[in-house]
Amino acid sequence: MTLAPLPRVLIEPLVRAALLEDLGCAGDLTTDMIVPLGHQARTALVARENGVIAGLDLAKLAFELIDPLIVVQVECADGAITAPGKAIARVSGPARGILTAERTALNFLGHLSGIASATASIVAAVHGTRAKIVCTRKTTPGLRAVEKYAVRAGGGGNHRFGLDDAILIKDNHVAIAGGVAQALRRARAAAGHLVKIEVEVDNLDQLKEALGEGADAVLLDNMDLEMLARAVAIVDGRATTEASGQVTPNSAPAIAATGVDLISIGWLTHSAPVLDIGLDFEA
Amino acid sequence: MTLAPLPRVLIEPLVRAALLEDLGCAGDLTTDMIVPLGHQARTALVARENGVIAGLDLAKLAFELIDPLIVVQVECADGAITAPGKAIARVSGPARGILTAERTALNFLGHLSGIASATASIVAAVHGTRAKIVCTRKTTPGLRAVEKYAVRAGGGGNHRFGLDDAILIKDNHVAIAGGVAQALRRARAAAGHLVKIEVEVDNLDQLKEALGEGADAVLLDNMDLEMLARAVAIVDGRATTEASGQVTPNSAPAIAATGVDLISIGWLTHSAPVLDIGLDFEA
Amino acid sequence: MTLAPLPRVLIEPLVRAALLEDLGCAGDLTTDMIVPLGHQARTALVARENGVIAGLDLAKLAFELIDPLIVVQVECADGAITAPGKAIARVSGPARGILTAERTALNFLGHLSGIASATASIVAAVHGTRAKIVCTRKTTPGLRAVEKYAVRAGGGGNHRFGLDDAILIKDNHVAIAGGVAQALRRARAAAGHLVKIEVEVDNLDQLKEALGEGADAVLLDNMDLEMLARAVAIVDGRATTEASGQVTPNSAPAIAATGVDLISIGWLTHSAPVLDIGLDFEA
Amino acid sequence: MTLAPLPRVLIEPLVRAALLEDLGCAGDLTTDMIVPLGHQARTALVARENGVIAGLDLAKLAFELIDPLIVVQVECADGAITAPGKAIARVSGPARGILTAERTALNFLGHLSGIASATASIVAAVHGTRAKIVCTRKTTPGLRAVEKYAVRAGGGGNHRFGLDDAILIKDNHVAIAGGVAQALRRARAAAGHLVKIEVEVDNLDQLKEALGEGADAVLLDNMDLEMLARAVAIVDGRATTEASGQVTPNSAPAIAATGVDLISIGWLTHSAPVLDIGLDFEA
Amino acid sequence: MTLAPLPRVLIEPLVRAALLEDLGCAGDLTTDMIVPLGHQARTALVARENGVIAGLDLAKLAFELIDPLIVVQVECADGAITAPGKAIARVSGPARGILTAERTALNFLGHLSGIASATASIVAAVHGTRAKIVCTRKTTPGLRAVEKYAVRAGGGGNHRFGLDDAILIKDNHVAIAGGVAQALRRARAAAGHLVKIEVEVDNLDQLKEALGEGADAVLLDNMDLEMLARAVAIVDGRATTEASGQVTPNSAPAIAATGVDLISIGWLTHSAPVLDIGLDFEA
Amino acid sequence: MTLAPLPRVLIEPLVRAALLEDLGCAGDLTTDMIVPLGHQARTALVARENGVIAGLDLAKLAFELIDPLIVVQVECADGAITAPGKAIARVSGPARGILTAERTALNFLGHLSGIASATASIVAAVHGTRAKIVCTRKTTPGLRAVEKYAVRAGGGGNHRFGLDDAILIKDNHVAIAGGVAQALRRARAAAGHLVKIEVEVDNLDQLKEALGEGADAVLLDNMDLEMLARAVAIVDGRATTEASGQVTPNSAPAIAATGVDLISIGWLTHSAPVLDIGLDFEA
């Protein structure tokens, strides 16, 4: 599947809020004082490092909402690989608006491209294994939809979008229910027909209990590589296997080599560094 | 000055939006299916690594907005140093609400504590120099107020809050105006009496031009250490000196040693990794 | 599972919006002119017909947001069966506020109880079969979360909450993909591990194609009873079977008797009549 | 008067909210996985039963807000009579956007056309009498403006829009005031010059009291046909007469035959079933 | 009728928005730097001039939303007459919060008390005549509900609240319709039973035309005193008479003396000066 | 500097809210009943008195948001001087929309032009002195950004935009801190490098204390002319001098003659009367 863009109705409120946050009560004092009203500029969004782009629609919208006379011509699509000096988009028109929207556009583009790039590098690191890299609900408050999109742009997959679209039984749920089997039975009795059930297991006994109750997926949390491999063998295709727990770019390949189906990584959305992108004025 | 808390009226909309983003249309399916309605729990927010805390009010509010019967007893204040295993707050009451709000609370607390911790580590690294560490407008869209607060919690300072509360003349403004002096004169003619003017300079000639026009502050962008030191000597206290440009935790001490007044670091807010904090259920 | 209440943070915006819609620019002219400011009243929300209650938290909130001095004492819980003359809740306090909030409280309570009652009556009608009654995305704009909750209160289940929490391949998708198998393969390749895939089939050939591709569920759309029964026999437990298409309270029992797992009914949320509930002043 | 369209500024927030409710965090998973990005479609909104159309502007906006490349060509106007198989509008353009917006568009169109159709059928049933059919404040929370519009589209009239645009003295007001006359006097003393006063009366004594105080309108609540006819005779044109109380499509003609000016029916907005309309793809 | 307070649900959004507008991104820098966190203060809102108070609930809410520990004890009610040095309310508690909320509280209180005071002075000036002083739709954008409330606090009445709660036929409507009679007939045919119809007339011929069509009220626009008196004589009680058009406090008494029922004054809401009220710290 | 327009993203929410406030639940009843749907009109916004225009973008947007077919052709720019009878803008297109948007457009235009006109008249009155006229935070809740813009349109300057963009130490801060010097020291220790510090002084001793601590600006509050002149002499250019306290148009020139740098006037934004502007239909 090619990457599906998010509808404008979904991203526009985020861009409007970000612009208002930056404009404050009086707008761009500096630019309004220094740049003549009619001054035209030709600029480009240019990558300063290697990575994968995500967030072009948000950046474009930031410029257009500040001044509809600004023309943004994208030079690549979300999901594209970029490199230092490569133009991502051309931005032309009234210089005032371009300068006023610049930071908001770059804040979105850098943040989301950072997530896409981090995802892509881990996806590449586990290439050749069956492991799919997925993100978690450890997202930046307010930005979940676009951060999960950025993970997709980087070639990763999404885990749950929220508390309401799947059942993920965590260790504390298990403890309160009095065991993996009890928790699974309660969930099975109540779950809708389109909702899958995943359960976190901390050891192989719990894993067998989960399989016995027909869990759709098992979250193998904080297991070492040896135990992960044994878990995969035990499951033997009867459920989706997911490894999680402090996964980093460095530890991912070895985890993938154990044969798990999924590796979920909170780091992708809560700690991936920004991709350095700048706005260059052309001569 | 001790750290001033942000008024609830300012943070409440952020917490409400984050909760709604996670609850979706049906709330916490898993918890509602597995945890009995009246089940009580005693839990603690516990650090998993060294760092500085920020965002306790937001985390507290996440729990209280989900269920006012949840009692959050903070064990430290924003700005406090924490360590692995240290309890940051006790969270007691209905187990359902605690589990439902957990991720939102942790997403705020981890993100903001990550920024505070990153700030604190750089502040410590430049200890003994005159350099103050400040953040920039390179913040996560929608979270500027709380991210700038987190920088303060980590002992750093804030640069501009938005485009409207100070004048910062960047290289592109200078280019359009036709020089540093012209840009400064336009700004001086239009600026309000409580607004300071800072100008970015890329070399020592521009620096002298800026001083000649009485700039309040000079942004020494992307200068090497030797040029920074010469710039500080030239300024000689006539303006505030700010170093910027790809500053990292590693490069900060040497930059500080040049005698600059400020080091501004976008990394603090756009790329600081999350501080690992978890919610532990007590026996 | 007992019915889980929706968090206040989710329903409060709906109640506030509904009150503002009714208050307009000047509030309750009639009550303010006629009822003395301090006048106290004891009232009750009373059912005028048989049914099942849903929406008590919203009704309660309507009174409390208008005047925190109003005390609402519920006499039953959502999901409870009611009858003509039965008190659902006691509402006491300042008469002005009670009268001002009355219509908003009743509009929520009547609408949601209407849905719960309709659901309950169909659930009862198919009692003894394996069929579960579920709602659809044919909800009233803006009220999906609470309408789906009302279906649960009536003993029904929920289908998808939105476009993003499950994959439901409809006839038009099939047509564009070029067949049931092609559509299923595209979905399987792209779907997350916690997302199930359901496909609409219009005849038994398509059904077999769907089973061959391992669909999790099949939507048997607009089939007559005989074809439904044959479809259930063909599926033989390999997928969840769902009957849909102009199902009414009258036709549901015969459909259930075919052995389908689910019957989805848009009528529950788009056309169920209000449950008649009134506010009675006590002597 | 021809039906006046509602300004876009009034309906746009409703359509945006409904779309966001359906899109959730990730948009239309199914369509994005199965339908190629550039695929074009020609479709039509087609009625499946007889009725009166209302809500075309909202349906149109749902498609256009998802993708401005979608072209919606209406084939009739709100208030038009439709029949099974009749095309209401042609919807052409990118197939993805059409499928994504389909449900939201139909939810508005079906709900509002249902109200218009119900209104029209009762209006027809009382044709030849002086009775005008009007709706009440028993509307679906959040949708009052468009539901009252749908009543107008069906040939009905609107009663109060909210608590602040007219004075309607109900039985509880009368009881607290100590009588119809006292209540009317208080209202008369305080009412603005453009605000009319209506009072609910339960018997003929109260009716005479209301007339004696110069009520502009009298609400004849839950009276049987004989008492209604006597009330109309007593009023003799000195006030507007309104019959209300559990009016159904069946009982309306006999009520109208008593000579009342108005029949108000909550059923129109709180219980009218949806009008069945579908989206058909053209070959 | 005593003045009815506006429900909190209606004023709270205004107060929250005003506080956020003033707090910006970082809150009250000055107070946070200078006033110790626990510092307590006893202060009073004190009038600096004669006038009538309106807006106490909004001022109170501004303090309480900033810090729920602040206690506001009102010393009078909206509609009360005040004088220089008179305490309107005591405000005690954390000094920081009091100083932070001060300006927002005073902006509401001064603005609304200014409107109430202006209204009261004109109401007093026409005392003894039959003329009632009413405001118009010439209100400050976003504040109509509270400004109309302030007019009521000053003893005035309200004209229309918006475009949708009464029919007011202006000169341009008359021109387009082709005459007063035609306009009135169109309105009469379409108006709801609780909606009154007023028409603007510029001369006595139009007035007679309006009376002939049974207008409920006539707006005598920009007539001189002699013509006003003749108009009142012609109307002779058959309709409500309203004088309007650049009415000022000075011209109102003579206009009232002509016998008109109403004098509508845009000046009350668009140009009344603020009432000077300050916050005094007590020793 | 020429006046910089406010970005549409900043003013659009204000205009949308104002339109919704006026449209209520049903829109413009009168116009919809009387003006035929296709009727076209040519109108002009015309000044009825001398003044300075501000708010054209908001007025234009009010018409365009009601009906995009309305064409608004401005005849002057914000900041332009106008006179009785002068056309400010031509407004052509569907008559219904023009009449519906008229009041909202005029409410913005009249209010903001009133502020600009008041500002301009005081600016003219102090012409030839060094005094700059600035506004304060005494603005109408919700409208600060546009009111401060209107002051700029009238040739004035802006003081702080909110509590967070500068430090202004008031008398109560001084009292709590225990003196001007202590307050300034606390602020200096905590202030960011781009934030200036101003302190209110009530007498010359405090003034000297402020200068000794290096205050950037001194607010000379409620001083008589003689003391103001002495204060200016004492300051002797070492700080910005600002006079404030019940300044009126009449008292401003004498205050300016004392040599102060700034005169701040709350009256500009809280009490300036509206500029009378009307909408005239052309033959």
Short mmCIF file of N, CA and C in Angstrom, two decimals, chain A residues 61-99:
data_model
loop_
_atom_site.label_atom_id
_atom_site.label_comp_id
_atom_site.label_asym_id
_atom_site.label_seq_id
_atom_site.Cartn_x
_atom_site.Cartn_y
_atom_site.Cartn_z
N LEU A 61 0.37 23.70 4.52
CA LEU A 61 -0.80 24.39 5.06
C LEU A 61 -0.40 25.57 5.94
N ALA A 62 0.69 25.44 6.66
CA ALA A 62 1.14 26.56 7.50
C ALA A 62 1.39 27.79 6.65
N PHE A 63 2.07 27.61 5.53
CA PHE A 63 2.31 28.75 4.65
C PHE A 63 1.00 29.28 4.06
N GLU A 64 0.15 28.38 3.60
CA GLU A 64 -1.07 28.82 2.91
C GLU A 64 -2.07 29.49 3.83
N LEU A 65 -2.10 29.05 5.08
CA LEU A 65 -3.04 29.69 6.02
C LEU A 65 -2.56 31.09 6.42
N ILE A 66 -1.27 31.31 6.38
CA ILE A 66 -0.76 32.66 6.69
C ILE A 66 -1.00 33.60 5.51
N ASP A 67 -0.80 33.10 4.32
CA ASP A 67 -1.04 33.94 3.14
C ASP A 67 -1.36 33.05 1.94
N PRO A 68 -2.59 33.09 1.45
CA PRO A 68 -2.96 32.23 0.32
C PRO A 68 -2.18 32.55 -0.95
N LEU A 69 -1.46 33.65 -0.97
CA LEU A 69 -0.66 33.97 -2.16
C LEU A 69 0.65 33.19 -2.20
N ILE A 70 1.02 32.59 -1.09
CA ILE A 70 2.24 31.79 -1.09
C ILE A 70 1.98 30.48 -1.84
N VAL A 71 2.90 30.15 -2.74
CA VAL A 71 2.78 28.92 -3.53
C VAL A 71 3.83 27.92 -3.03
N VAL A 72 3.36 26.76 -2.64
CA VAL A 72 4.27 25.72 -2.17
C VAL A 72 4.27 24.59 -3.20
N GLN A 73 5.44 24.35 -3.77
CA GLN A 73 5.58 23.30 -4.77
C GLN A 73 6.42 22.19 -4.17
N VAL A 74 5.79 21.05 -3.87
CA VAL A 74 6.57 19.99 -3.23
C VAL A 74 7.47 19.31 -4.26
N GLU A 75 8.64 18.95 -3.82
CA GLU A 75 9.62 18.30 -4.70
C GLU A 75 9.72 16.81 -4.41
N CYS A 76 9.02 16.37 -3.39
CA CYS A 76 9.00 14.93 -3.09
C CYS A 76 7.72 14.67 -2.30
N ALA A 77 7.49 13.46 -1.95
CA ALA A 77 6.28 13.11 -1.20
C ALA A 77 6.67 12.60 0.18
N ASP A 78 5.74 12.61 1.10
CA ASP A 78 6.00 12.00 2.40
C ASP A 78 6.43 10.55 2.18
N GLY A 79 7.44 10.17 2.91
CA GLY A 79 7.98 8.82 2.77
C GLY A 79 9.23 8.80 1.91
N ALA A 80 9.51 9.93 1.24
CA ALA A 80 10.69 9.98 0.37
C ALA A 80 11.96 10.09 1.21
N ILE A 81 13.03 9.52 0.69
CA ILE A 81 14.34 9.64 1.32
C ILE A 81 14.96 10.95 0.89
N THR A 82 15.56 11.64 1.84
CA THR A 82 16.20 12.91 1.51
C THR A 82 17.66 12.86 1.94
N ALA A 83 18.38 13.92 1.58
CA ALA A 83 19.81 13.97 1.89
C ALA A 83 20.22 15.43 2.03
N PRO A 84 21.35 15.70 2.63
CA PRO A 84 21.78 17.08 2.85
C PRO A 84 21.79 17.87 1.55
N GLY A 85 21.17 19.03 1.55
CA GLY A 85 21.17 19.90 0.39
C GLY A 85 20.01 19.66 -0.57
N LYS A 86 19.28 18.61 -0.33
CA LYS A 86 18.18 18.28 -1.23
C LYS A 86 16.97 19.17 -0.94
N ALA A 87 16.38 19.72 -1.99
CA ALA A 87 15.19 20.56 -1.80
C ALA A 87 13.97 19.68 -1.60
N ILE A 88 13.24 19.95 -0.58
CA ILE A 88 12.04 19.18 -0.27
C ILE A 88 10.81 19.84 -0.90
N ALA A 89 10.82 21.17 -0.88
CA ALA A 89 9.70 21.92 -1.48
C ALA A 89 10.18 23.32 -1.80
N ARG A 90 9.62 23.92 -2.82
CA ARG A 90 9.85 25.32 -3.16
C ARG A 90 8.72 26.14 -2.57
N VAL A 91 9.05 27.25 -1.94
CA VAL A 91 8.05 28.12 -1.32
C VAL A 91 8.27 29.52 -1.86
N SER A 92 7.30 30.01 -2.62
CA SER A 92 7.48 31.31 -3.25
C SER A 92 6.29 32.22 -2.97
N GLY A 93 6.57 33.50 -3.00
CA GLY A 93 5.48 34.45 -2.80
C GLY A 93 5.88 35.56 -1.85
N PRO A 94 4.90 36.18 -1.21
CA PRO A 94 5.18 37.31 -0.31
C PRO A 94 6.16 36.90 0.81
N ALA A 95 7.26 37.63 0.89
CA ALA A 95 8.31 37.28 1.83
C ALA A 95 7.83 37.33 3.28
N ARG A 96 6.97 38.30 3.57
CA ARG A 96 6.48 38.41 4.95
C ARG A 96 5.83 37.12 5.43
N GLY A 97 4.91 36.63 4.63
CA GLY A 97 4.19 35.43 5.04
C GLY A 97 5.11 34.23 5.14
N ILE A 98 6.07 34.14 4.23
CA ILE A 98 6.99 33.00 4.27
C ILE A 98 7.78 33.02 5.57
N LEU A 99 8.26 34.20 5.94
CA LEU A 99 9.05 34.28 7.18
C LEU A 99 8.18 34.05 8.41
#
